[in-house]
Amino acid sequence: MPDPKPPNDGLPYRLITGKDDAAFCRRISEALALGYRLYGSPSCTFNGTDVIVAQAVVWPSAVENGARDGTPLAPDRSLLPG
């Protein structure tokens, strides 16, 4: 079970961006291993040279706290408890 507070920088929400490569996949995998959860769908664009991708992740307690105080953080209700 993840800690109630986000690790390291204390950010409950992170948008991870970068070139669509193994390094980006590692960054997402590391965030998931820390306890973050995927938030929404990934996004991508092309900068003329590389495909650039983005994936939001949230700390579980941030989603739960948002749901409790009436401010849902997840547009997809399946991410919210109960």
Tab-separated table of N, CA and C in Angstrom:
chain	number	residue	atom	x	y	z
A	1	MET	N	0.844	-1.186	0.000
A	1	MET	CA	0.000	0.000	0.000
A	1	MET	C	0.883	1.241	0.000
A	2	PRO	N	0.605	2.219	-0.894
A	2	PRO	CA	1.438	3.417	-0.966
A	2	PRO	C	1.296	4.289	0.276
A	3	ASP	N	2.306	5.110	0.506
A	3	ASP	CA	2.254	6.066	1.603
A	3	ASP	C	1.162	7.087	1.322
A	4	PRO	N	0.568	7.703	2.384
A	4	PRO	CA	-0.468	8.705	2.169
A	4	PRO	C	0.050	9.961	1.476
A	5	LYS	N	1.322	10.308	1.682
A	5	LYS	CA	1.880	11.506	1.047
A	5	LYS	C	2.731	11.104	-0.147
A	6	PRO	N	2.681	11.911	-1.215
A	6	PRO	CA	3.510	11.607	-2.385
A	6	PRO	C	4.996	11.634	-2.046
A	7	PRO	N	5.801	10.829	-2.721
A	7	PRO	CA	7.231	10.784	-2.450
A	7	PRO	C	7.968	12.001	-3.008
A	8	ASN	N	9.232	12.097	-2.651
A	8	ASN	CA	10.176	13.073	-3.203
A	8	ASN	C	9.675	14.498	-3.136
A	9	ASP	N	9.223	15.044	-4.255
A	9	ASP	CA	8.865	16.461	-4.343
A	9	ASP	C	7.501	16.776	-3.741
A	10	GLY	N	6.749	15.778	-3.321
A	10	GLY	CA	5.458	16.005	-2.694
A	10	GLY	C	4.335	16.347	-3.647
A	11	LEU	N	4.548	16.179	-4.936
A	11	LEU	CA	3.518	16.526	-5.910
A	11	LEU	C	2.542	15.365	-6.104
A	12	PRO	N	1.248	15.588	-5.832
A	12	PRO	CA	0.282	14.515	-6.017
A	12	PRO	C	-0.077	14.287	-7.490
A	13	TYR	N	0.220	15.262	-8.337
A	13	TYR	CA	-0.068	15.165	-9.770
A	13	TYR	C	1.212	15.459	-10.529
A	14	ARG	N	1.514	14.619	-11.488
A	14	ARG	CA	2.688	14.855	-12.337
A	14	ARG	C	2.295	14.612	-13.781
A	15	LEU	N	2.766	15.454	-14.667
A	15	LEU	CA	2.620	15.241	-16.103
A	15	LEU	C	4.012	14.921	-16.619
A	16	ILE	N	4.204	13.677	-17.003
A	16	ILE	CA	5.509	13.221	-17.479
A	16	ILE	C	5.513	13.338	-18.995
A	17	THR	N	6.525	14.026	-19.530
A	17	THR	CA	6.608	14.240	-20.975
A	17	THR	C	7.992	13.867	-21.479
A	18	GLY	N	8.074	13.623	-22.763
A	18	GLY	CA	9.370	13.335	-23.370
A	18	GLY	C	9.221	12.657	-24.712
A	19	LYS	N	10.362	12.371	-25.324
A	19	LYS	CA	10.361	11.622	-26.572
A	19	LYS	C	9.785	10.236	-26.316
A	20	ASP	N	9.096	9.709	-27.321
A	20	ASP	CA	8.520	8.371	-27.209
A	20	ASP	C	9.627	7.339	-27.388
A	21	ASP	N	10.282	7.007	-26.283
A	21	ASP	CA	11.397	6.063	-26.329
A	21	ASP	C	11.437	5.253	-25.033
A	22	ALA	N	12.420	4.395	-24.919
A	22	ALA	CA	12.538	3.536	-23.736
A	22	ALA	C	12.724	4.355	-22.459
A	23	ALA	N	13.409	5.487	-22.544
A	23	ALA	CA	13.620	6.324	-21.355
A	23	ALA	C	12.285	6.852	-20.823
A	24	PHE	N	11.401	7.261	-21.719
A	24	PHE	CA	10.077	7.729	-21.296
A	24	PHE	C	9.314	6.591	-20.614
A	25	CYS	N	9.335	5.420	-21.229
A	25	CYS	CA	8.644	4.261	-20.648
A	25	CYS	C	9.201	3.929	-19.267
A	26	ARG	N	10.506	4.055	-19.091
A	26	ARG	CA	11.116	3.814	-17.775
A	26	ARG	C	10.611	4.829	-16.752
A	27	ARG	N	10.500	6.089	-17.161
A	27	ARG	CA	10.025	7.122	-16.234
A	27	ARG	C	8.599	6.826	-15.766
A	28	ILE	N	7.747	6.398	-16.691
A	28	ILE	CA	6.375	6.039	-16.322
A	28	ILE	C	6.392	4.815	-15.407
A	29	SER	N	7.178	3.820	-15.774
A	29	SER	CA	7.269	2.600	-14.960
A	29	SER	C	7.772	2.907	-13.556
A	30	GLU	N	8.735	3.809	-13.427
A	30	GLU	CA	9.252	4.202	-12.113
A	30	GLU	C	8.172	4.888	-11.286
A	31	ALA	N	7.393	5.766	-11.918
A	31	ALA	CA	6.311	6.441	-11.196
A	31	ALA	C	5.285	5.423	-10.705
A	32	LEU	N	4.949	4.452	-11.542
A	32	LEU	CA	4.003	3.411	-11.135
A	32	LEU	C	4.574	2.570	-9.997
A	33	ALA	N	5.857	2.270	-10.057
A	33	ALA	CA	6.501	1.482	-8.999
A	33	ALA	C	6.505	2.236	-7.668
A	34	LEU	N	6.564	3.570	-7.712
A	34	LEU	CA	6.514	4.377	-6.491
A	34	LEU	C	5.120	4.392	-5.874
A	35	GLY	N	4.096	4.099	-6.680
A	35	GLY	CA	2.728	4.105	-6.178
A	35	GLY	C	1.788	5.035	-6.909
A	36	TYR	N	2.302	5.840	-7.845
A	36	TYR	CA	1.426	6.685	-8.649
A	36	TYR	C	0.523	5.812	-9.504
A	37	ARG	N	-0.615	6.372	-9.922
A	37	ARG	CA	-1.545	5.697	-10.828
A	37	ARG	C	-1.680	6.528	-12.098
A	38	LEU	N	-1.888	5.837	-13.216
A	38	LEU	CA	-2.124	6.545	-14.473
A	38	LEU	C	-3.384	7.378	-14.338
A	39	TYR	N	-3.384	8.558	-14.956
A	39	TYR	CA	-4.516	9.474	-14.901
A	39	TYR	C	-4.855	9.880	-16.325
A	40	GLY	N	-5.976	9.432	-16.821
A	40	GLY	CA	-6.380	9.778	-18.177
A	40	GLY	C	-5.580	9.027	-19.222
A	41	SER	N	-5.785	9.438	-20.451
A	41	SER	CA	-5.126	8.794	-21.587
A	41	SER	C	-3.814	9.487	-21.904
A	42	PRO	N	-2.872	8.755	-22.483
A	42	PRO	CA	-1.638	9.412	-22.933
A	42	PRO	C	-1.944	10.329	-24.110
A	43	SER	N	-1.061	11.262	-24.334
A	43	SER	CA	-1.194	12.199	-25.443
A	43	SER	C	0.108	12.205	-26.219
A	44	CYS	N	0.026	12.484	-27.512
A	44	CYS	CA	1.264	12.567	-28.289
A	44	CYS	C	1.142	13.630	-29.371
A	45	THR	N	2.286	14.120	-29.783
A	45	THR	CA	2.384	15.095	-30.858
A	45	THR	C	3.702	14.856	-31.576
A	46	PHE	N	3.888	15.547	-32.665
A	46	PHE	CA	5.119	15.421	-33.445
A	46	PHE	C	5.742	16.801	-33.561
A	47	ASN	N	7.017	16.935	-33.211
A	47	ASN	CA	7.676	18.239	-33.230
A	47	ASN	C	8.486	18.479	-34.501
A	48	GLY	N	8.281	17.654	-35.508
A	48	GLY	CA	9.030	17.788	-36.749
A	48	GLY	C	10.196	16.829	-36.834
A	49	THR	N	10.599	16.312	-35.692
A	49	THR	CA	11.703	15.355	-35.628
A	49	THR	C	11.306	14.102	-34.856
A	50	ASP	N	10.710	14.306	-33.685
A	50	ASP	CA	10.396	13.197	-32.786
A	50	ASP	C	8.925	13.198	-32.405
A	51	VAL	N	8.421	12.030	-32.049
A	51	VAL	CA	7.111	11.932	-31.414
A	51	VAL	C	7.320	12.252	-29.933
A	52	ILE	N	6.546	13.207	-29.435
A	52	ILE	CA	6.612	13.631	-28.037
A	52	ILE	C	5.341	13.132	-27.353
A	53	VAL	N	5.515	12.485	-26.211
A	53	VAL	CA	4.379	11.899	-25.505
A	53	VAL	C	4.238	12.508	-24.112
A	54	ALA	N	3.040	12.392	-23.576
A	54	ALA	CA	2.748	12.889	-22.233
A	54	ALA	C	1.794	11.918	-21.556
A	55	GLN	N	2.023	11.694	-20.271
A	55	GLN	CA	1.114	10.870	-19.476
A	55	GLN	C	1.023	11.473	-18.082
A	56	ALA	N	-0.193	11.727	-17.644
A	56	ALA	CA	-0.403	12.221	-16.289
A	56	ALA	C	-0.473	11.042	-15.331
A	57	VAL	N	0.056	11.257	-14.129
A	57	VAL	CA	-0.048	10.280	-13.047
A	57	VAL	C	-0.465	11.018	-11.781
A	58	VAL	N	-1.212	10.338	-10.926
A	58	VAL	CA	-1.656	10.931	-9.658
A	58	VAL	C	-1.333	9.990	-8.516
A	59	TRP	N	-1.143	10.569	-7.348
A	59	TRP	CA	-0.932	9.789	-6.143
A	59	TRP	C	-2.311	9.358	-5.637
A	60	PRO	N	-2.507	8.092	-5.272
A	60	PRO	CA	-3.839	7.591	-4.905
A	60	PRO	C	-4.553	8.408	-3.835
A	61	SER	N	-3.859	8.842	-2.795
A	61	SER	CA	-4.535	9.596	-1.733
A	61	SER	C	-5.042	10.937	-2.240
A	62	ALA	N	-4.421	11.505	-3.268
A	62	ALA	CA	-4.909	12.767	-3.835
A	62	ALA	C	-6.262	12.555	-4.489
A	63	VAL	N	-6.418	11.448	-5.188
A	63	VAL	CA	-7.705	11.135	-5.813
A	63	VAL	C	-8.747	10.889	-4.732
A	64	GLU	N	-8.387	10.116	-3.706
A	64	GLU	CA	-9.327	9.819	-2.627
A	64	GLU	C	-9.724	11.086	-1.881
A	65	ASN	N	-8.763	11.960	-1.571
A	65	ASN	CA	-9.068	13.207	-0.862
A	65	ASN	C	-9.929	14.116	-1.712
A	66	GLY	N	-9.647	14.188	-3.004
A	66	GLY	CA	-10.466	15.003	-3.889
A	66	GLY	C	-11.894	14.513	-3.918
A	67	ALA	N	-12.074	13.202	-3.928
A	67	ALA	CA	-13.419	12.633	-3.954
A	67	ALA	C	-14.147	12.919	-2.647
A	68	ARG	N	-13.442	12.872	-1.521
A	68	ARG	CA	-14.061	13.089	-0.223
A	68	ARG	C	-14.519	14.526	-0.036
A	69	ASP	N	-13.739	15.484	-0.523
A	69	ASP	CA	-14.128	16.876	-0.279
A	69	ASP	C	-15.015	17.432	-1.384
A	70	GLY	N	-15.504	16.569	-2.271
A	70	GLY	CA	-16.436	17.003	-3.304
A	70	GLY	C	-15.777	17.562	-4.538
A	71	THR	N	-14.468	17.498	-4.636
A	71	THR	CA	-13.760	17.990	-5.811
A	71	THR	C	-13.081	16.821	-6.505
A	72	PRO	N	-13.825	16.058	-7.316
A	72	PRO	CA	-13.208	14.908	-7.976
A	72	PRO	C	-12.041	15.340	-8.851
A	73	LEU	N	-10.934	14.631	-8.737
A	73	LEU	CA	-9.765	14.932	-9.547
A	73	LEU	C	-9.748	14.130	-10.836
A	74	ALA	N	-10.591	13.091	-10.909
A	74	ALA	CA	-10.557	12.205	-12.067
A	74	ALA	C	-11.790	12.410	-12.938
A	75	PRO	N	-11.589	12.768	-14.211
A	75	PRO	CA	-12.746	12.892	-15.097
A	75	PRO	C	-13.385	11.532	-15.353
A	76	ASP	N	-12.610	10.471	-15.225
A	76	ASP	CA	-13.093	9.114	-15.414
A	76	ASP	C	-13.495	8.572	-14.049
A	77	ARG	N	-14.780	8.466	-13.776
A	77	ARG	CA	-15.270	8.063	-12.453
A	77	ARG	C	-14.684	6.735	-11.991
A	78	SER	N	-14.205	5.912	-12.925
A	78	SER	CA	-13.653	4.626	-12.516
A	78	SER	C	-12.376	4.793	-11.689
A	79	LEU	N	-11.749	5.947	-11.739
A	79	LEU	CA	-10.548	6.181	-10.948
A	79	LEU	C	-10.869	6.565	-9.506
A	80	LEU	N	-12.125	6.940	-9.269
A	80	LEU	CA	-12.513	7.371	-7.932
A	80	LEU	C	-12.970	6.176	-7.104
A	81	PRO	N	-12.792	6.241	-5.790
A	81	PRO	CA	-13.234	5.129	-4.952
A	81	PRO	C	-14.750	4.961	-5.005
A	82	GLY	N	-15.189	3.730	-4.858
A	82	GLY	CA	-16.575	3.350	-4.693
A	82	GLY	C	-17.502	3.778	-5.735
